PDB file of C-alpha atoms in Angstrom:
ATOM      1  CA  GLN A1169     101.984 316.479 150.352  1.00 48.00           C
ATOM      2  CA  PRO A1170     100.116 315.855 147.070  1.00 50.00           C
ATOM      3  CA  GLN A1171     102.368 315.539 144.112  1.00 49.00           C
ATOM      4  CA  ARG A1172     102.188 318.331 141.649  1.00 52.00           C
ATOM      5  CA  HIS A1173     101.295 317.429 138.047  1.00 47.00           C
ATOM      6  CA  GLN A1174     104.359 317.807 135.909  1.00 51.00           C
ATOM      7  CA  PRO A1175     103.667 319.700 132.687  1.00 52.00           C
ATOM      8  CA  GLN A1176     104.097 317.678 129.508  1.00 50.00           C
ATOM      9  CA  THR A1177     107.270 318.574 127.694  1.00 52.00           C
ATOM     10  CA  ALA A1178     107.761 318.938 123.972  1.00 49.00           C
ATOM     11  CA  SER A1179     109.789 315.698 123.897  1.00 50.00           C
ATOM     12  CA  ASP A1180     106.914 313.765 125.503  1.00 51.00           C
ATOM     13  CA  THR A1181     104.466 315.085 122.921  1.00 49.00           C
ATOM     14  CA  LEU A1182     106.821 314.131 120.107  1.00 45.00           C
ATOM     15  CA  THR A1183     107.191 310.602 121.497  1.00 55.00           C
ATOM     16  CA  HIS A1184     103.411 310.064 121.670  1.00 54.00           C
ATOM     17  CA  THR A1185     102.980 311.395 118.141  1.00 58.00           C
ATOM     18  CA  GLN A1186     105.696 309.106 116.784  1.00 60.00           C
ATOM     19  CA  THR A1187     104.127 306.093 118.516  1.00 59.00           C
ATOM     20  CA  ALA A1188     100.685 306.837 117.024  1.00 58.00           C
ATOM     21  CA  GLN A1189     102.174 307.293 113.561  1.00 65.00           C
ATOM     22  CA  MET A1190     104.034 303.977 113.814  1.00 63.00           C
ATOM     23  CA  ALA A1191     100.850 302.119 114.855  1.00 59.00           C
ATOM     24  CA  LEU A1192      98.863 303.685 112.009  1.00 61.00           C
ATOM     25  CA  SER A1193     101.631 302.813 109.548  1.00 63.00           C
ATOM     26  CA  MET A1194     101.629 299.180 110.686  1.00 60.00           C
ATOM     27  CA  MET A1195      97.830 298.930 110.291  1.00 60.00           C
ATOM     28  CA  ARG A1196      98.007 300.332 106.766  1.00 61.00           C
ATOM     29  CA  SER A1197     100.806 297.955 105.821  1.00 53.00           C
ATOM     30  CA  SER A1198      98.858 294.946 107.128  1.00 50.00           C
ATOM     31  CA  THR A1199      95.734 295.974 105.188  1.00 50.00           C
ATOM     32  CA  ALA A1200      97.716 296.518 102.009  1.00 48.00           C
ATOM     33  CA  VAL A1201      99.330 293.079 102.279  1.00 43.00           C
ATOM     34  CA  SER A1202      96.005 291.329 102.838  1.00 44.00           C
ATOM     35  CA  ARG A1203      94.471 293.110  99.840  1.00 45.00           C
ATOM     36  CA  SER A1204      97.401 292.424  97.551  1.00 43.00           C
ATOM     37  CA  ALA A1205      97.218 288.746  98.436  1.00 43.00           C
ATOM     38  CA  THR A1206      93.815 288.365  96.732  1.00 42.00           C
ATOM     39  CA  PHE A1207      93.379 291.410  94.520  1.00 41.00           C
ATOM     40  CA  GLY A1208      93.164 290.521  90.858  1.00 42.00           C
ATOM     41  CA  ARG A1209      93.136 286.788  91.480  1.00 41.00           C
ATOM     42  CA  ARG A1210      90.354 284.489  90.367  1.00 43.00           C
ATOM     43  CA  VAL A1211      88.652 282.487  93.086  1.00 43.00           C
ATOM     44  CA  ALA A1212      89.481 278.821  92.767  1.00 46.00           C
ATOM     45  CA  SER A1213      86.683 276.824  91.188  1.00 45.00           C
ATOM     46  CA  VAL A1214      85.157 273.820  92.881  1.00 46.00           C
ATOM     47  CA  GLN A1215      86.940 270.686  91.690  1.00 48.00           C
ATOM     48  CA  ASN A1216      84.423 268.040  92.762  1.00 48.00           C
ATOM     49  CA  GLY A1217      81.792 268.763  90.122  1.00 48.00           C
ATOM     50  CA  SER A1218      79.648 270.871  92.450  1.00 43.00           C
ATOM     51  CA  ARG A1219      78.355 274.350  91.699  1.00 46.00           C
ATOM     52  CA  VAL A1220      78.414 277.341  93.989  1.00 44.00           C
ATOM     53  CA  VAL A1221      74.917 278.827  93.879  1.00 46.00           C
ATOM     54  CA  MET A1222      73.783 281.987  95.633  1.00 47.00           C
ATOM     55  CA  LYS A1223      70.361 281.600  97.204  1.00 57.00           C
ATOM     56  CA  ALA A1224      67.614 283.809  95.799  1.00 60.00           C
ATOM     57  CA  GLY A1225      66.560 285.148  99.192  1.00 68.00           C
ATOM     58  CA  ASN A1226      64.128 284.537 102.016  1.00 77.00           C
ATOM     59  CA  TRP A1227      60.420 285.250 101.706  1.00 78.00           C
ATOM     60  CA  LEU A1228      60.212 286.173 105.402  1.00 78.00           C
ATOM     61  CA  PRO A1229      63.274 288.103 106.650  1.00 80.00           C
ATOM     62  CA  GLY A1230      64.667 286.596 109.819  1.00 77.00           C
ATOM     63  CA  SER A1231      62.993 283.218 109.369  1.00 77.00           C
ATOM     64  CA  THR A1232      64.877 279.953 108.950  1.00 82.00           C
ATOM     65  CA  ALA A1233      64.702 278.436 105.480  1.00 83.00           C
ATOM     66  CA  PRO A1234      63.524 274.799 105.381  1.00 86.00           C
ATOM     67  CA  ALA A1235      66.405 272.346 105.088  1.00 87.00           C
ATOM     68  CA  TRP A1236      64.613 270.303 102.420  1.00 89.00           C
ATOM     69  CA  LEU A1237      64.564 273.234  99.972  1.00 88.00           C
ATOM     70  CA  ALA A1238      67.974 273.174  98.305  1.00 86.00           C
ATOM     71  CA  ASP A1239      69.593 276.540  97.591  1.00 82.00           C
ATOM     72  CA  ASP A1240      70.001 275.692  93.895  1.00 82.00           C
ATOM     73  CA  LEU A1241      66.257 275.236  93.289  1.00 86.00           C
ATOM     74  CA  PRO A1242      65.178 277.872  90.732  1.00 88.00           C
ATOM     75  CA  GLY A1243      63.206 280.597  92.470  1.00 86.00           C
ATOM     76  CA  ASN A1244      63.708 279.164  95.958  1.00 87.00           C
ATOM     77  CA  TYR A1245      62.860 281.749  98.609  1.00 87.00           C
ATOM     78  CA  GLY A1246      62.421 279.271 101.439  1.00 86.00           C
ATOM     79  CA  PHE A1247      58.613 279.388 101.231  1.00 88.00           C
ATOM     80  CA  ASP A1248      57.001 276.207 102.533  1.00 87.00           C
ATOM     81  CA  PRO A1249      55.165 277.085 105.762  1.00 85.00           C
ATOM     82  CA  LEU A1250      52.963 273.969 105.541  1.00 88.00           C
ATOM     83  CA  GLU A1251      55.949 271.681 104.900  1.00 86.00           C
ATOM     84  CA  LEU A1252      54.341 270.293 101.755  1.00 88.00           C
ATOM     85  CA  GLY A1253      57.717 269.643 100.146  1.00 89.00           C
ATOM     86  CA  LYS A1254      59.349 267.889 103.081  1.00 89.00           C
ATOM     87  CA  GLU A1255      59.136 264.533 101.319  1.00 90.00           C
ATOM     88  CA  LYS A1256      61.473 264.295  98.333  1.00 88.00           C
ATOM     89  CA  ASP A1257      58.874 262.754  95.988  1.00 87.00           C
ATOM     90  CA  SER A1258      56.265 265.332  96.972  1.00 90.00           C
ATOM     91  CA  LEU A1259      58.709 268.177  96.405  1.00 90.00           C
ATOM     92  CA  MET A1260      59.490 266.913  92.917  1.00 89.00           C
ATOM     93  CA  ARG A1261      55.812 266.586  92.083  1.00 89.00           C
ATOM     94  CA  PHE A1262      55.086 270.091  93.330  1.00 91.00           C
ATOM     95  CA  ARG A1263      57.989 271.439  91.258  1.00 91.00           C
ATOM     96  CA  GLU A1264      56.545 269.802  88.156  1.00 90.00           C
ATOM     97  CA  ALA A1265      53.045 271.070  88.891  1.00 91.00           C
ATOM     98  CA  GLU A1266      54.235 274.622  89.513  1.00 93.00           C
ATOM     99  CA  LEU A1267      56.343 274.754  86.369  1.00 93.00           C
ATOM    100  CA  ILE A1268      53.566 273.379  84.168  1.00 93.00           C
ATOM    101  CA  HIS A1269      51.077 275.838  85.639  1.00 95.00           C
ATOM    102  CA  CYS A1270      53.627 278.630  85.122  1.00 96.00           C
ATOM    103  CA  ARG A1271      53.921 277.804  81.427  1.00 95.00           C
ATOM    104  CA  TRP A1272      50.173 277.566  80.902  1.00 94.00           C
ATOM    105  CA  ALA A1273      49.626 280.807  82.794  1.00 96.00           C
ATOM    106  CA  MET A1274      52.171 282.674  80.661  1.00 97.00           C
ATOM    107  CA  LEU A1275      50.496 281.424  77.487  1.00 95.00           C
ATOM    108  CA  GLY A1276      47.056 282.216  78.876  1.00 94.00           C
ATOM    109  CA  VAL A1277      47.883 285.748  79.993  1.00 96.00           C
ATOM    110  CA  ALA A1278      49.572 286.509  76.673  1.00 95.00           C
ATOM    111  CA  GLY A1279      46.475 285.227  74.853  1.00 92.00           C
ATOM    112  CA  CYS A1280      44.088 287.203  77.062  1.00 92.00           C
ATOM    113  CA  LEU A1281      45.950 290.422  76.366  1.00 94.00           C
ATOM    114  CA  ALA A1282      46.567 289.804  72.650  1.00 92.00           C
ATOM    115  CA  VAL A1283      42.956 289.043  71.741  1.00 89.00           C
ATOM    116  CA  GLU A1284      41.737 292.217  73.441  1.00 92.00           C
ATOM    117  CA  VAL A1285      44.514 294.455  72.132  1.00 92.00           C
ATOM    118  CA  LEU A1286      43.818 293.283  68.566  1.00 91.00           C
ATOM    119  CA  GLY A1287      40.096 293.977  68.926  1.00 89.00           C
ATOM    120  CA  TYR A1288      38.680 290.429  68.966  1.00 86.00           C
ATOM    121  CA  GLY A1289      36.691 290.766  72.174  1.00 85.00           C
ATOM    122  CA  ASN A1290      37.943 289.656  75.570  1.00 87.00           C
ATOM    123  CA  TRP A1291      39.026 286.390  77.143  1.00 89.00           C
ATOM    124  CA  TYR A1292      35.781 285.910  79.070  1.00 89.00           C
ATOM    125  CA  ASP A1293      33.518 286.102  76.040  1.00 87.00           C
ATOM    126  CA  ALA A1294      35.808 284.009  73.831  1.00 84.00           C
ATOM    127  CA  PRO A1295      34.382 280.576  74.817  1.00 84.00           C
ATOM    128  CA  GLN A1296      30.763 281.707  74.828  1.00 85.00           C
ATOM    129  CA  TRP A1297      30.249 280.162  71.390  1.00 84.00           C
ATOM    130  CA  ALA A1298      30.335 276.713  73.016  1.00 82.00           C
ATOM    131  CA  LEU A1299      27.297 277.616  75.134  1.00 82.00           C
ATOM    132  CA  THR A1300      25.346 279.496  72.501  1.00 83.00           C
ATOM    133  CA  GLY A1301      25.863 276.998  69.677  1.00 79.00           C
ATOM    134  CA  GLY A1302      28.043 279.283  67.590  1.00 80.00           C
ATOM    135  CA  LYS A1303      31.359 278.622  65.858  1.00 82.00           C
ATOM    136  CA  ALA A1304      34.800 278.907  67.389  1.00 83.00           C
ATOM    137  CA  THR A1305      37.094 281.555  65.956  1.00 83.00           C
ATOM    138  CA  TRP A1306      40.841 282.064  66.158  1.00 83.00           C
ATOM    139  CA  PHE A1307      41.772 285.741  65.750  1.00 80.00           C
ATOM    140  CA  GLY A1308      38.720 286.238  63.582  1.00 80.00           C
ATOM    141  CA  ILE A1309      39.178 283.049  61.560  1.00 86.00           C
ATOM    142  CA  GLU A1310      36.362 280.518  61.924  1.00 88.00           C
ATOM    143  CA  VAL A1311      37.480 277.100  63.164  1.00 86.00           C
ATOM    144  CA  PRO A1312      35.658 274.252  61.288  1.00 86.00           C
ATOM    145  CA  PHE A1313      35.243 271.998  64.346  1.00 85.00           C
ATOM    146  CA  ASP A1314      32.516 271.584  66.910  1.00 84.00           C
ATOM    147  CA  VAL A1315      32.949 271.291  70.660  1.00 83.00           C
ATOM    148  CA  ALA A1316      33.037 267.489  70.706  1.00 87.00           C
ATOM    149  CA  THR A1317      35.781 267.315  68.076  1.00 89.00           C
ATOM    150  CA  LEU A1318      37.934 269.927  69.798  1.00 87.00           C
ATOM    151  CA  ALA A1319      37.494 268.220  73.180  1.00 89.00           C
ATOM    152  CA  GLY A1320      38.441 264.846  71.692  1.00 94.00           C
ATOM    153  CA  VAL A1321      41.599 266.238  70.085  1.00 93.00           C
ATOM    154  CA  GLU A1322      42.639 267.891  73.343  1.00 91.00           C
ATOM    155  CA  VAL A1323      42.039 264.755  75.433  1.00 94.00           C
ATOM    156  CA  VAL A1324      44.053 262.554  73.070  1.00 95.00           C
ATOM    157  CA  GLY A1325      46.820 265.126  72.721  1.00 92.00           C
ATOM    158  CA  PHE A1326      47.157 265.596  76.469  1.00 89.00           C
ATOM    159  CA  ALA A1327      47.065 261.857  77.130  1.00 92.00           C
ATOM    160  CA  ILE A1328      49.926 261.222  74.707  1.00 90.00           C
ATOM    161  CA  SER A1329      52.107 264.114  75.837  1.00 85.00           C
ATOM    162  CA  GLU A1330      51.595 263.510  79.558  1.00 85.00           C
ATOM    163  CA  GLY A1331      52.110 259.774  79.115  1.00 86.00           C
ATOM    164  CA  LEU A1332      55.463 260.340  77.402  1.00 83.00           C
ATOM    165  CA  ARG A1333      56.516 262.868  80.019  1.00 82.00           C
ATOM    166  CA  ASN A1334      55.645 260.651  82.982  1.00 81.00           C
ATOM    167  CA  ASP A1335      57.404 257.648  81.431  1.00 82.00           C
ATOM    168  CA  ASN A1336      60.674 259.538  81.611  1.00 80.00           C
ATOM    169  CA  GLU A1337      62.495 258.457  84.778  1.00 79.00           C
ATOM    170  CA  ASP A1338      64.850 261.418  84.650  1.00 81.00           C
ATOM    171  CA  ALA A1339      63.235 264.032  86.902  1.00 79.00           C
ATOM    172  CA  ALA A1340      65.181 266.893  85.295  1.00 80.00           C
ATOM    173  CA  LYS A1341      64.102 265.828  81.801  1.00 82.00           C
ATOM    174  CA  ARG A1342      60.467 265.869  82.851  1.00 83.00           C
ATOM    175  CA  LEU A1343      60.891 269.535  83.744  1.00 85.00           C
ATOM    176  CA  TYR A1344      63.280 270.592  81.003  1.00 86.00           C
ATOM    177  CA  PRO A1345      63.134 268.027  78.164  1.00 82.00           C
ATOM    178  CA  GLY A1346      65.283 270.044  75.754  1.00 80.00           C
ATOM    179  CA  GLY A1347      65.745 268.680  72.246  1.00 78.00           C
ATOM    180  CA  ALA A1348      62.778 269.623  70.069  1.00 78.00           C
ATOM    181  CA  PHE A1349      61.439 271.728  72.945  1.00 81.00           C
ATOM    182  CA  ASP A1350      64.547 273.924  72.853  1.00 83.00           C
ATOM    183  CA  PRO A1351      64.893 274.809  69.149  1.00 85.00           C
ATOM    184  CA  LEU A1352      66.939 277.946  69.884  1.00 84.00           C
ATOM    185  CA  GLY A1353      69.427 276.102  72.087  1.00 84.00           C
ATOM    186  CA  PHE A1354      68.933 278.124  75.263  1.00 81.00           C
ATOM    187  CA  ALA A1355      70.072 275.170  77.384  1.00 82.00           C
ATOM    188  CA  LYS A1356      73.458 274.737  75.693  1.00 84.00           C
ATOM    189  CA  ASP A1357      75.219 277.195  77.989  1.00 85.00           C
ATOM    190  CA  SER A1358      74.817 275.858  81.547  1.00 82.00           C
ATOM    191  CA  LYS A1359      75.271 279.289  83.154  1.00 84.00           C
ATOM    192  CA  SER A1360      72.657 280.930  80.930  1.00 87.00           C
ATOM    193  CA  PHE A1361      70.387 277.933  81.383  1.00 89.00           C
ATOM    194  CA  GLU A1362      70.266 278.475  85.151  1.00 88.00           C
ATOM    195  CA  THR A1363      69.389 282.129  84.558  1.00 90.00           C
ATOM    196  CA  TYR A1364      66.583 281.171  82.173  1.00 91.00           C
ATOM    197  CA  LYS A1365      65.210 278.707  84.720  1.00 90.00           C
ATOM    198  CA  LEU A1366      64.942 281.468  87.300  1.00 91.00           C
ATOM    199  CA  LYS A1367      63.367 283.889  84.841  1.00 93.00           C
ATOM    200  CA  GLU A1368      60.839 281.274  83.743  1.00 93.00           C
ATOM    201  CA  VAL A1369      59.602 280.469  87.227  1.00 94.00           C
ATOM    202  CA  LYS A1370      59.490 284.152  88.226  1.00 94.00           C
ATOM    203  CA  ASN A1371      57.515 285.174  85.143  1.00 96.00           C
ATOM    204  CA  GLY A1372      55.316 282.112  85.535  1.00 96.00           C
ATOM    205  CA  ARG A1373      54.409 282.976  89.112  1.00 96.00           C
ATOM    206  CA  LEU A1374      53.673 286.536  88.046  1.00 96.00           C
ATOM    207  CA  ALA A1375      51.453 285.215  85.228  1.00 97.00           C
ATOM    208  CA  MET A1376      49.471 283.025  87.633  1.00 97.00           C
ATOM    209  CA  VAL A1377      48.836 285.997  89.908  1.00 96.00           C
ATOM    210  CA  ALA A1378      47.974 288.120  86.859  1.00 96.00           C
ATOM    211  CA  PHE A1379      45.357 285.653  85.621  1.00 95.00           C
ATOM    212  CA  LEU A1380      43.826 285.498  89.083  1.00 95.00           C
ATOM    213  CA  GLY A1381      43.618 289.270  88.809  1.00 93.00           C
ATOM    214  CA  PHE A1382      41.941 289.018  85.394  1.00 94.00           C
ATOM    215  CA  VAL A1383      39.268 286.697  86.811  1.00 93.00           C
ATOM    216  CA  SER A1384      38.663 288.846  89.882  1.00 91.00           C
ATOM    217  CA  GLN A1385      38.620 292.012  87.806  1.00 90.00           C
ATOM    218  CA  HIS A1386      36.007 290.674  85.392  1.00 91.00           C
ATOM    219  CA  ALA A1387      33.868 289.423  88.276  1.00 90.00           C
ATOM    220  CA  ALA A1388      33.929 292.919  89.774  1.00 89.00           C
ATOM    221  CA  THR A1389      33.657 295.104  86.659  1.00 89.00           C
ATOM    222  CA  GLY A1390      32.614 292.863  83.772  1.00 90.00           C
ATOM    223  CA  LYS A1391      35.556 294.189  81.760  1.00 91.00           C
ATOM    224  CA  GLY A1392      38.719 292.671  80.335  1.00 92.00           C
ATOM    225  CA  PRO A1393      42.182 293.706  81.565  1.00 93.00           C
ATOM    226  CA  VAL A1394      42.901 296.132  78.721  1.00 94.00           C
ATOM    227  CA  ALA A1395      39.505 297.844  78.975  1.00 92.00           C
ATOM    228  CA  ALA A1396      39.801 298.130  82.757  1.00 91.00           C
ATOM    229  CA  LEU A1397      43.347 299.503  82.510  1.00 92.00           C
ATOM    230  CA  THR A1398      42.313 302.050  79.877  1.00 93.00           C
ATOM    231  CA  GLU A1399      39.433 303.228  82.034  1.00 92.00           C
ATOM    232  CA  HIS A1400      41.663 303.509  85.090  1.00 92.00           C
ATOM    233  CA  LEU A1401      44.336 305.498  83.244  1.00 93.00           C
ATOM    234  CA  SER A1402      41.712 307.914  81.896  1.00 93.00           C
ATOM    235  CA  SER A1403      40.298 308.525  85.381  1.00 91.00           C
ATOM    236  CA  PRO A1404      42.442 307.064  88.185  1.00 91.00           C
ATOM    237  CA  TRP A1405      40.383 308.528  91.042  1.00 92.00           C
ATOM    238  CA  THR A1406      36.994 307.349  89.832  1.00 88.00           C
ATOM    239  CA  ALA A1407      37.939 304.003  88.245  1.00 88.00           C
ATOM    240  CA  ASN A1408      39.867 301.839  90.683  1.00 86.00           C
ATOM    241  CA  PHE A1409      39.447 298.891  93.036  1.00 84.00           C
ATOM    242  CA  ALA A1410      37.710 301.038  95.651  1.00 85.00           C
ATOM    243  CA  THR A1411      35.035 302.351  93.284  1.00 85.00           C
ATOM    244  CA  ASN A1412      33.925 299.201  91.455  1.00 82.00           C
ATOM    245  CA  GLY A1413      31.329 298.415  94.128  1.00 78.00           C
ATOM    246  CA  VAL A1414      32.624 294.916  94.824  1.00 81.00           C
ATOM    247  CA  SER A1415      36.255 294.926  95.973  1.00 78.00           C
ATOM    248  CA  VAL A1416      35.585 297.140  99.012  1.00 75.00           C
ATOM    249  CA  PRO A1417      32.245 296.268 100.639  1.00 70.00           C
ATOM    250  CA  GLY A1418      30.035 299.186 101.586  1.00 63.00           C
ATOM    251  CA  ILE A1419      31.548 301.613  99.077  1.00 59.00           C
TER     252      ILE A1419
END
């Protein structure tokens, strides 16, 4: 004979409820203890002179970052698909080259925008005086030197500065010399200094891309960045990359 299912009594229901409440209470107590053990406490600092640095990110999500790119490199996103920085000396040289190009690009982009905003022409026409036999000007002020003199001053100046920089055996000093090159003392606070390093390389990379855009834009439209932006803002649908006749072939 099949056994008949016995109906659940009120005492059985009460027992199950009490058991569930006890389990829930134990879980809450365990969580509270684990939180109270660390809440409000400062994480112990590293005592061996090292720094804990959070990596900036990964340029290609899901990819493995190269082992030769240290996490504390300013602006390191694990980008080296050609393994150009695998050798330590090469990596250092590329870091120097990038940072120097970043600084020149930031100066160049600022100059390109300033000269046009202030109404002194555009960056492309600025050096035309050297080809036409005219005089160089600096924000409307005539410079009393010819091309040969200016070229000579630049060659000597670069030779001296680069010679002094390359004679420095301290790799960090070649990148961030400090001293007279840090008159406002940005490098005094080590934490802020790391932040400034990251900002510099990010803005420098943006400036390099921006100048490439300036060159491409002038090749396509014959206009400077400010003039092209003004035209685009006045008529976005008729003045853009697709309507300049160059950027998109056949249009």
